[in-house]
JSON list of N, CA, C and O in Angstrom, two decimals:
[
{"chain": "S", "resi": 1, "resn": "MET", "atom": "N", "xyz": [32.89, -123.20, 57.01]},
{"chain": "S", "resi": 1, "resn": "MET", "atom": "CA", "xyz": [32.05, -123.74, 56.12]},
{"chain": "S", "resi": 1, "resn": "MET", "atom": "C", "xyz": [32.85, -123.86, 54.84]},
{"chain": "S", "resi": 1, "resn": "MET", "atom": "O", "xyz": [33.58, -122.76, 54.42]},
{"chain": "S", "resi": 2, "resn": "SER", "atom": "N", "xyz": [32.40, -124.39, 53.80]},
{"chain": "S", "resi": 2, "resn": "SER", "atom": "CA", "xyz": [33.14, -124.77, 52.70]},
{"chain": "S", "resi": 2, "resn": "SER", "atom": "C", "xyz": [32.17, -123.70, 51.70]},
{"chain": "S", "resi": 2, "resn": "SER", "atom": "O", "xyz": [31.21, -123.42, 51.80]},
{"chain": "S", "resi": 3, "resn": "PRO", "atom": "N", "xyz": [33.11, -123.04, 50.75]},
{"chain": "S", "resi": 3, "resn": "PRO", "atom": "CA", "xyz": [32.38, -122.09, 49.92]},
{"chain": "S", "resi": 3, "resn": "PRO", "atom": "C", "xyz": [31.73, -122.99, 48.91]},
{"chain": "S", "resi": 3, "resn": "PRO", "atom": "O", "xyz": [31.87, -124.07, 48.26]},
{"chain": "S", "resi": 4, "resn": "ASN", "atom": "N", "xyz": [30.46, -122.31, 48.46]},
{"chain": "S", "resi": 4, "resn": "ASN", "atom": "CA", "xyz": [29.68, -122.97, 47.41]},
{"chain": "S", "resi": 4, "resn": "ASN", "atom": "C", "xyz": [29.93, -122.71, 45.85]},
{"chain": "S", "resi": 4, "resn": "ASN", "atom": "O", "xyz": [30.67, -121.56, 46.03]},
{"chain": "S", "resi": 5, "resn": "PRO", "atom": "N", "xyz": [29.38, -123.11, 44.80]},
{"chain": "S", "resi": 5, "resn": "PRO", "atom": "CA", "xyz": [29.76, -122.49, 43.58]},
{"chain": "S", "resi": 5, "resn": "PRO", "atom": "C", "xyz": [29.41, -121.04, 43.43]},
{"chain": "S", "resi": 5, "resn": "PRO", "atom": "O", "xyz": [30.33, -120.20, 42.51]},
{"chain": "S", "resi": 6, "resn": "SER", "atom": "N", "xyz": [28.75, -120.63, 44.09]},
{"chain": "S", "resi": 6, "resn": "SER", "atom": "CA", "xyz": [28.49, -118.95, 43.87]},
{"chain": "S", "resi": 6, "resn": "SER", "atom": "C", "xyz": [29.55, -118.17, 44.59]},
{"chain": "S", "resi": 6, "resn": "SER", "atom": "O", "xyz": [29.36, -116.63, 44.90]},
{"chain": "S", "resi": 7, "resn": "ASP", "atom": "N", "xyz": [30.47, -118.99, 45.48]},
{"chain": "S", "resi": 7, "resn": "ASP", "atom": "CA", "xyz": [31.35, -118.21, 46.53]},
{"chain": "S", "resi": 7, "resn": "ASP", "atom": "C", "xyz": [30.69, -117.37, 47.35]},
{"chain": "S", "resi": 7, "resn": "ASP", "atom": "O", "xyz": [31.35, -116.49, 47.91]},
{"chain": "S", "resi": 8, "resn": "ARG", "atom": "N", "xyz": [29.47, -117.76, 47.97]},
{"chain": "S", "resi": 8, "resn": "ARG", "atom": "CA", "xyz": [28.54, -117.13, 48.99]},
{"chain": "S", "resi": 8, "resn": "ARG", "atom": "C", "xyz": [28.15, -118.30, 49.98]},
{"chain": "S", "resi": 8, "resn": "ARG", "atom": "O", "xyz": [27.91, -119.56, 49.27]},
{"chain": "S", "resi": 9, "resn": "ASN", "atom": "N", "xyz": [27.94, -117.92, 51.08]},
{"chain": "S", "resi": 9, "resn": "ASN", "atom": "CA", "xyz": [27.34, -119.13, 52.15]},
{"chain": "S", "resi": 9, "resn": "ASN", "atom": "C", "xyz": [26.10, -118.61, 52.36]},
{"chain": "S", "resi": 9, "resn": "ASN", "atom": "O", "xyz": [25.46, -117.50, 52.27]},
{"chain": "S", "resi": 10, "resn": "ALA", "atom": "N", "xyz": [25.32, -119.47, 52.68]},
{"chain": "S", "resi": 10, "resn": "ALA", "atom": "CA", "xyz": [23.80, -119.36, 53.28]},
{"chain": "S", "resi": 10, "resn": "ALA", "atom": "C", "xyz": [23.92, -118.45, 54.34]},
{"chain": "S", "resi": 10, "resn": "ALA", "atom": "O", "xyz": [24.69, -118.34, 55.33]},
{"chain": "S", "resi": 11, "resn": "PRO", "atom": "N", "xyz": [22.82, -117.36, 54.52]},
{"chain": "S", "resi": 11, "resn": "PRO", "atom": "CA", "xyz": [22.59, -116.67, 55.72]},
{"chain": "S", "resi": 11, "resn": "PRO", "atom": "C", "xyz": [22.46, -117.35, 56.77]},
{"chain": "S", "resi": 11, "resn": "PRO", "atom": "O", "xyz": [21.68, -118.60, 56.73]},
{"chain": "S", "resi": 12, "resn": "PRO", "atom": "N", "xyz": [22.72, -116.88, 58.16]},
{"chain": "S", "resi": 12, "resn": "PRO", "atom": "CA", "xyz": [22.48, -117.50, 59.33]},
{"chain": "S", "resi": 12, "resn": "PRO", "atom": "C", "xyz": [20.82, -117.87, 59.38]},
{"chain": "S", "resi": 12, "resn": "PRO", "atom": "O", "xyz": [20.81, -118.90, 60.16]},
{"chain": "S", "resi": 13, "resn": "GLN", "atom": "N", "xyz": [19.87, -117.13, 58.86]},
{"chain": "S", "resi": 13, "resn": "GLN", "atom": "CA", "xyz": [18.50, -117.27, 59.12]},
{"chain": "S", "resi": 13, "resn": "GLN", "atom": "C", "xyz": [18.01, -118.77, 58.64]},
{"chain": "S", "resi": 13, "resn": "GLN", "atom": "O", "xyz": [17.21, -119.32, 58.84]},
{"chain": "S", "resi": 14, "resn": "SER", "atom": "N", "xyz": [18.86, -119.20, 57.43]},
{"chain": "S", "resi": 14, "resn": "SER", "atom": "CA", "xyz": [18.52, -120.35, 57.00]},
{"chain": "S", "resi": 14, "resn": "SER", "atom": "C", "xyz": [19.23, -121.69, 57.33]},
{"chain": "S", "resi": 14, "resn": "SER", "atom": "O", "xyz": [19.18, -122.79, 57.01]},
{"chain": "S", "resi": 15, "resn": "TRP", "atom": "N", "xyz": [20.32, -121.59, 58.68]},
{"chain": "S", "resi": 15, "resn": "TRP", "atom": "CA", "xyz": [21.00, -122.38, 59.23]},
{"chain": "S", "resi": 15, "resn": "TRP", "atom": "C", "xyz": [20.10, -123.37, 60.21]},
{"chain": "S", "resi": 15, "resn": "TRP", "atom": "O", "xyz": [19.02, -122.85, 60.65]},
{"chain": "S", "resi": 16, "resn": "PRO", "atom": "N", "xyz": [20.40, -124.41, 60.15]},
{"chain": "S", "resi": 16, "resn": "PRO", "atom": "CA", "xyz": [19.56, -125.58, 61.36]},
{"chain": "S", "resi": 16, "resn": "PRO", "atom": "C", "xyz": [19.88, -124.99, 62.67]},
{"chain": "S", "resi": 16, "resn": "PRO", "atom": "O", "xyz": [20.69, -124.33, 62.98]},
{"chain": "S", "resi": 17, "resn": "ARG", "atom": "N", "xyz": [18.90, -125.26, 63.58]},
{"chain": "S", "resi": 17, "resn": "ARG", "atom": "CA", "xyz": [19.00, -124.58, 64.95]},
{"chain": "S", "resi": 17, "resn": "ARG", "atom": "C", "xyz": [20.37, -124.95, 65.56]},
{"chain": "S", "resi": 17, "resn": "ARG", "atom": "O", "xyz": [20.99, -124.36, 66.42]},
{"chain": "S", "resi": 18, "resn": "ARG", "atom": "N", "xyz": [20.55, -126.33, 65.42]},
{"chain": "S", "resi": 18, "resn": "ARG", "atom": "CA", "xyz": [21.83, -126.81, 66.17]},
{"chain": "S", "resi": 18, "resn": "ARG", "atom": "C", "xyz": [22.97, -125.99, 65.80]},
{"chain": "S", "resi": 18, "resn": "ARG", "atom": "O", "xyz": [23.92, -125.49, 66.39]},
{"chain": "S", "resi": 19, "resn": "GLU", "atom": "N", "xyz": [23.06, -125.75, 64.33]},
{"chain": "S", "resi": 19, "resn": "GLU", "atom": "CA", "xyz": [24.47, -124.95, 63.86]},
{"chain": "S", "resi": 19, "resn": "GLU", "atom": "C", "xyz": [24.59, -123.41, 64.70]},
{"chain": "S", "resi": 19, "resn": "GLU", "atom": "O", "xyz": [25.36, -123.08, 64.69]},
{"chain": "S", "resi": 20, "resn": "LEU", "atom": "N", "xyz": [23.36, -122.97, 64.88]},
{"chain": "S", "resi": 20, "resn": "LEU", "atom": "CA", "xyz": [23.21, -121.61, 65.38]},
{"chain": "S", "resi": 20, "resn": "LEU", "atom": "C", "xyz": [23.66, -121.66, 66.71]},
{"chain": "S", "resi": 20, "resn": "LEU", "atom": "O", "xyz": [24.06, -120.64, 67.19]},
{"chain": "S", "resi": 21, "resn": "VAL", "atom": "N", "xyz": [23.69, -122.78, 67.51]},
{"chain": "S", "resi": 21, "resn": "VAL", "atom": "CA", "xyz": [23.91, -123.01, 68.94]},
{"chain": "S", "resi": 21, "resn": "VAL", "atom": "C", "xyz": [25.68, -123.18, 68.88]},
{"chain": "S", "resi": 21, "resn": "VAL", "atom": "O", "xyz": [26.35, -122.53, 69.65]},
{"chain": "S", "resi": 22, "resn": "VAL", "atom": "N", "xyz": [25.95, -124.15, 67.93]},
{"chain": "S", "resi": 22, "resn": "VAL", "atom": "CA", "xyz": [27.17, -124.70, 68.08]},
{"chain": "S", "resi": 22, "resn": "VAL", "atom": "C", "xyz": [28.22, -123.77, 67.40]},
{"chain": "S", "resi": 22, "resn": "VAL", "atom": "O", "xyz": [29.08, -123.51, 67.97]},
{"chain": "S", "resi": 23, "resn": "ASP", "atom": "N", "xyz": [27.96, -122.97, 66.35]},
{"chain": "S", "resi": 23, "resn": "ASP", "atom": "CA", "xyz": [28.78, -121.79, 65.75]},
{"chain": "S", "resi": 23, "resn": "ASP", "atom": "C", "xyz": [29.37, -120.72, 66.79]},
{"chain": "S", "resi": 23, "resn": "ASP", "atom": "O", "xyz": [30.63, -120.52, 66.97]},
{"chain": "S", "resi": 24, "resn": "PRO", "atom": "N", "xyz": [28.42, -120.36, 67.49]},
{"chain": "S", "resi": 24, "resn": "PRO", "atom": "CA", "xyz": [29.01, -119.18, 68.54]},
{"chain": "S", "resi": 24, "resn": "PRO", "atom": "C", "xyz": [30.03, -119.91, 69.56]},
{"chain": "S", "resi": 24, "resn": "PRO", "atom": "O", "xyz": [30.93, -119.48, 69.94]},
{"chain": "S", "resi": 25, "resn": "LEU", "atom": "N", "xyz": [29.57, -121.00, 69.97]},
{"chain": "S", "resi": 25, "resn": "LEU", "atom": "CA", "xyz": [30.31, -121.89, 70.99]},
{"chain": "S", "resi": 25, "resn": "LEU", "atom": "C", "xyz": [31.90, -122.34, 70.31]},
{"chain": "S", "resi": 25, "resn": "LEU", "atom": "O", "xyz": [32.72, -121.95, 71.16]},
{"chain": "S", "resi": 26, "resn": "HIS", "atom": "N", "xyz": [31.83, -122.58, 69.12]},
{"chain": "S", "resi": 26, "resn": "HIS", "atom": "CA", "xyz": [33.30, -122.81, 68.67]},
{"chain": "S", "resi": 26, "resn": "HIS", "atom": "C", "xyz": [33.92, -121.47, 68.35]},
{"chain": "S", "resi": 26, "resn": "HIS", "atom": "O", "xyz": [35.38, -121.64, 68.75]},
{"chain": "S", "resi": 27, "resn": "ARG", "atom": "N", "xyz": [33.27, -120.38, 67.88]},
{"chain": "S", "resi": 27, "resn": "ARG", "atom": "CA", "xyz": [34.13, -119.29, 67.78]},
{"chain": "S", "resi": 27, "resn": "ARG", "atom": "C", "xyz": [34.45, -118.71, 69.29]},
{"chain": "S", "resi": 27, "resn": "ARG", "atom": "O", "xyz": [35.69, -118.18, 69.13]},
{"chain": "S", "resi": 28, "resn": "THR", "atom": "N", "xyz": [33.70, -118.88, 70.31]},
{"chain": "S", "resi": 28, "resn": "THR", "atom": "CA", "xyz": [34.30, -118.62, 71.75]},
{"chain": "S", "resi": 28, "resn": "THR", "atom": "C", "xyz": [35.36, -119.45, 72.21]},
{"chain": "S", "resi": 28, "resn": "THR", "atom": "O", "xyz": [36.54, -118.96, 72.44]},
{"chain": "S", "resi": 29, "resn": "VAL", "atom": "N", "xyz": [35.39, -120.83, 71.66]},
{"chain": "S", "resi": 29, "resn": "VAL", "atom": "CA", "xyz": [36.47, -121.83, 71.85]},
{"chain": "S", "resi": 29, "resn": "VAL", "atom": "C", "xyz": [37.90, -121.23, 71.17]},
{"chain": "S", "resi": 29, "resn": "VAL", "atom": "O", "xyz": [38.99, -121.16, 71.75]},
{"chain": "S", "resi": 30, "resn": "TYR", "atom": "N", "xyz": [37.53, -120.89, 70.00]},
{"chain": "S", "resi": 30, "resn": "TYR", "atom": "CA", "xyz": [38.83, -120.49, 69.09]},
{"chain": "S", "resi": 30, "resn": "TYR", "atom": "C", "xyz": [39.31, -119.24, 69.90]},
{"chain": "S", "resi": 30, "resn": "TYR", "atom": "O", "xyz": [40.39, -119.04, 69.61]},
{"chain": "S", "resi": 31, "resn": "ALA", "atom": "N", "xyz": [38.40, -118.16, 70.06]},
{"chain": "S", "resi": 31, "resn": "ALA", "atom": "CA", "xyz": [38.90, -116.93, 70.40]},
{"chain": "S", "resi": 31, "resn": "ALA", "atom": "C", "xyz": [39.71, -117.07, 71.68]},
{"chain": "S", "resi": 31, "resn": "ALA", "atom": "O", "xyz": [40.70, -116.69, 72.16]},
{"chain": "S", "resi": 32, "resn": "PHE", "atom": "N", "xyz": [39.36, -117.87, 72.75]},
{"chain": "S", "resi": 32, "resn": "PHE", "atom": "CA", "xyz": [40.16, -118.32, 73.87]},
{"chain": "S", "resi": 32, "resn": "PHE", "atom": "C", "xyz": [41.30, -118.86, 73.68]},
{"chain": "S", "resi": 32, "resn": "PHE", "atom": "O", "xyz": [42.31, -118.52, 74.39]},
{"chain": "S", "resi": 33, "resn": "ALA", "atom": "N", "xyz": [41.18, -119.84, 73.15]},
{"chain": "S", "resi": 33, "resn": "ALA", "atom": "CA", "xyz": [42.42, -120.52, 72.67]},
{"chain": "S", "resi": 33, "resn": "ALA", "atom": "C", "xyz": [43.73, -119.71, 71.88]},
{"chain": "S", "resi": 33, "resn": "ALA", "atom": "O", "xyz": [44.88, -119.60, 72.22]},
{"chain": "S", "resi": 34, "resn": "THR", "atom": "N", "xyz": [43.04, -118.82, 70.84]},
{"chain": "S", "resi": 34, "resn": "THR", "atom": "CA", "xyz": [43.88, -117.86, 70.13]},
{"chain": "S", "resi": 34, "resn": "THR", "atom": "C", "xyz": [44.65, -116.55, 71.36]},
{"chain": "S", "resi": 34, "resn": "THR", "atom": "O", "xyz": [45.55, -116.47, 71.33]},
{"chain": "S", "resi": 35, "resn": "GLY", "atom": "N", "xyz": [43.65, -116.39, 72.39]},
{"chain": "S", "resi": 35, "resn": "GLY", "atom": "CA", "xyz": [44.34, -115.25, 73.41]},
{"chain": "S", "resi": 35, "resn": "GLY", "atom": "C", "xyz": [45.42, -116.01, 74.25]},
{"chain": "S", "resi": 35, "resn": "GLY", "atom": "O", "xyz": [46.29, -115.45, 74.55]},
{"chain": "S", "resi": 36, "resn": "VAL", "atom": "N", "xyz": [44.99, -117.44, 74.36]},
{"chain": "S", "resi": 36, "resn": "VAL", "atom": "CA", "xyz": [46.10, -118.03, 75.36]},
{"chain": "S", "resi": 36, "resn": "VAL", "atom": "C", "xyz": [47.47, -118.37, 74.73]},
{"chain": "S", "resi": 36, "resn": "VAL", "atom": "O", "xyz": [48.49, -117.90, 75.23]},
{"chain": "S", "resi": 37, "resn": "VAL", "atom": "N", "xyz": [47.56, -118.71, 73.38]},
{"chain": "S", "resi": 37, "resn": "VAL", "atom": "CA", "xyz": [48.57, -118.85, 72.52]},
{"chain": "S", "resi": 37, "resn": "VAL", "atom": "C", "xyz": [49.27, -117.63, 72.59]},
{"chain": "S", "resi": 37, "resn": "VAL", "atom": "O", "xyz": [50.60, -117.50, 72.55]},
{"chain": "S", "resi": 38, "resn": "ALA", "atom": "N", "xyz": [48.35, -116.47, 72.13]},
{"chain": "S", "resi": 38, "resn": "ALA", "atom": "CA", "xyz": [49.06, -114.92, 71.87]},
{"chain": "S", "resi": 38, "resn": "ALA", "atom": "C", "xyz": [49.64, -114.50, 73.26]},
{"chain": "S", "resi": 38, "resn": "ALA", "atom": "O", "xyz": [50.70, -113.89, 73.26]},
{"chain": "S", "resi": 39, "resn": "ASP", "atom": "N", "xyz": [49.07, -114.70, 74.40]},
{"chain": "S", "resi": 39, "resn": "ASP", "atom": "CA", "xyz": [49.61, -114.28, 75.76]},
{"chain": "S", "resi": 39, "resn": "ASP", "atom": "C", "xyz": [50.74, -114.97, 76.10]},
{"chain": "S", "resi": 39, "resn": "ASP", "atom": "O", "xyz": [51.68, -114.66, 77.01]},
{"chain": "S", "resi": 40, "resn": "ALA", "atom": "N", "xyz": [50.92, -116.38, 75.69]},
{"chain": "S", "resi": 40, "resn": "ALA", "atom": "CA", "xyz": [52.08, -117.05, 76.21]},
{"chain": "S", "resi": 40, "resn": "ALA", "atom": "C", "xyz": [53.30, -116.43, 76.24]},
{"chain": "S", "resi": 40, "resn": "ALA", "atom": "O", "xyz": [54.15, -116.52, 77.28]},
{"chain": "S", "resi": 41, "resn": "PRO", "atom": "N", "xyz": [53.94, -115.97, 75.05]},
{"chain": "S", "resi": 41, "resn": "PRO", "atom": "CA", "xyz": [55.26, -115.59, 74.91]},
{"chain": "S", "resi": 41, "resn": "PRO", "atom": "C", "xyz": [55.31, -114.35, 75.57]},
{"chain": "S", "resi": 41, "resn": "PRO", "atom": "O", "xyz": [56.12, -113.98, 76.34]},
{"chain": "S", "resi": 42, "resn": "ALA", "atom": "N", "xyz": [54.23, -113.51, 75.73]},
{"chain": "S", "resi": 42, "resn": "ALA", "atom": "CA", "xyz": [54.16, -112.08, 76.60]},
{"chain": "S", "resi": 42, "resn": "ALA", "atom": "C", "xyz": [54.47, -112.67, 78.37]},
{"chain": "S", "resi": 42, "resn": "ALA", "atom": "O", "xyz": [55.38, -111.74, 78.92]},
{"chain": "S", "resi": 43, "resn": "ALA", "atom": "N", "xyz": [53.89, -113.59, 78.43]},
{"chain": "S", "resi": 43, "resn": "ALA", "atom": "CA", "xyz": [53.86, -114.04, 80.07]},
{"chain": "S", "resi": 43, "resn": "ALA", "atom": "C", "xyz": [55.39, -114.33, 80.30]},
{"chain": "S", "resi": 43, "resn": "ALA", "atom": "O", "xyz": [55.62, -114.38, 81.70]},
{"chain": "S", "resi": 44, "resn": "ARG", "atom": "N", "xyz": [56.01, -115.05, 79.40]},
{"chain": "S", "resi": 44, "resn": "ARG", "atom": "CA", "xyz": [57.31, -115.58, 79.68]},
{"chain": "S", "resi": 44, "resn": "ARG", "atom": "C", "xyz": [58.40, -114.45, 80.05]},
{"chain": "S", "resi": 44, "resn": "ARG", "atom": "O", "xyz": [59.27, -114.81, 80.61]},
{"chain": "S", "resi": 45, "resn": "SER", "atom": "N", "xyz": [58.10, -113.47, 79.18]},
{"chain": "S", "resi": 45, "resn": "SER", "atom": "CA", "xyz": [59.22, -112.08, 79.29]},
{"chain": "S", "resi": 45, "resn": "SER", "atom": "C", "xyz": [58.91, -111.33, 80.50]},
{"chain": "S", "resi": 45, "resn": "SER", "atom": "O", "xyz": [59.53, -110.58, 80.46]},
{"chain": "S", "resi": 46, "resn": "GLY", "atom": "N", "xyz": [57.86, -111.43, 81.01]},
{"chain": "S", "resi": 46, "resn": "GLY", "atom": "CA", "xyz": [57.88, -110.56, 82.29]},
{"chain": "S", "resi": 46, "resn": "GLY", "atom": "C", "xyz": [57.08, -109.48, 81.95]},
{"chain": "S", "resi": 46, "resn": "GLY", "atom": "O", "xyz": [56.46, -109.32, 80.82]},
{"chain": "S", "resi": 47, "resn": "PRO", "atom": "N", "xyz": [56.88, -108.48, 82.79]},
{"chain": "S", "resi": 47, "resn": "PRO", "atom": "CA", "xyz": [56.11, -107.29, 82.83]},
{"chain": "S", "resi": 47, "resn": "PRO", "atom": "C", "xyz": [56.67, -106.41, 81.59]},
{"chain": "S", "resi": 47, "resn": "PRO", "atom": "O", "xyz": [57.80, -106.31, 81.54]},
{"chain": "S", "resi": 48, "resn": "GLY", "atom": "N", "xyz": [55.72, -105.72, 81.06]},
{"chain": "S", "resi": 48, "resn": "GLY", "atom": "CA", "xyz": [56.32, -104.91, 79.70]},
{"chain": "S", "resi": 48, "resn": "GLY", "atom": "C", "xyz": [56.53, -103.57, 80.32]},
{"chain": "S", "resi": 48, "resn": "GLY", "atom": "O", "xyz": [56.33, -103.23, 81.72]},
{"chain": "S", "resi": 49, "resn": "PRO", "atom": "N", "xyz": [57.16, -102.59, 79.37]},
{"chain": "S", "resi": 49, "resn": "PRO", "atom": "CA", "xyz": [57.37, -101.29, 79.99]},
{"chain": "S", "resi": 49, "resn": "PRO", "atom": "C", "xyz": [55.96, -100.81, 80.30]},
{"chain": "S", "resi": 49, "resn": "PRO", "atom": "O", "xyz": [54.92, -100.84, 79.79]},
{"chain": "S", "resi": 50, "resn": "GLY", "atom": "N", "xyz": [56.18, -99.77, 81.16]},
{"chain": "S", "resi": 50, "resn": "GLY", "atom": "CA", "xyz": [55.10, -98.85, 81.74]},
{"chain": "S", "resi": 50, "resn": "GLY", "atom": "C", "xyz": [54.55, -99.41, 82.96]},
{"chain": "S", "resi": 50, "resn": "GLY", "atom": "O", "xyz": [53.37, -99.45, 83.53]}
]
């Protein structure tokens, strides 16, 4: 979401219903993709210490 002039965003209670559903889905996809990218270098170098 882009910031508004007061530099604050609207509280979730005022969001449209569609956005309340889509936002957590986008966050889930982002978190999964970030984990895959972060784990890729570790998977190439084999098991870690211990």
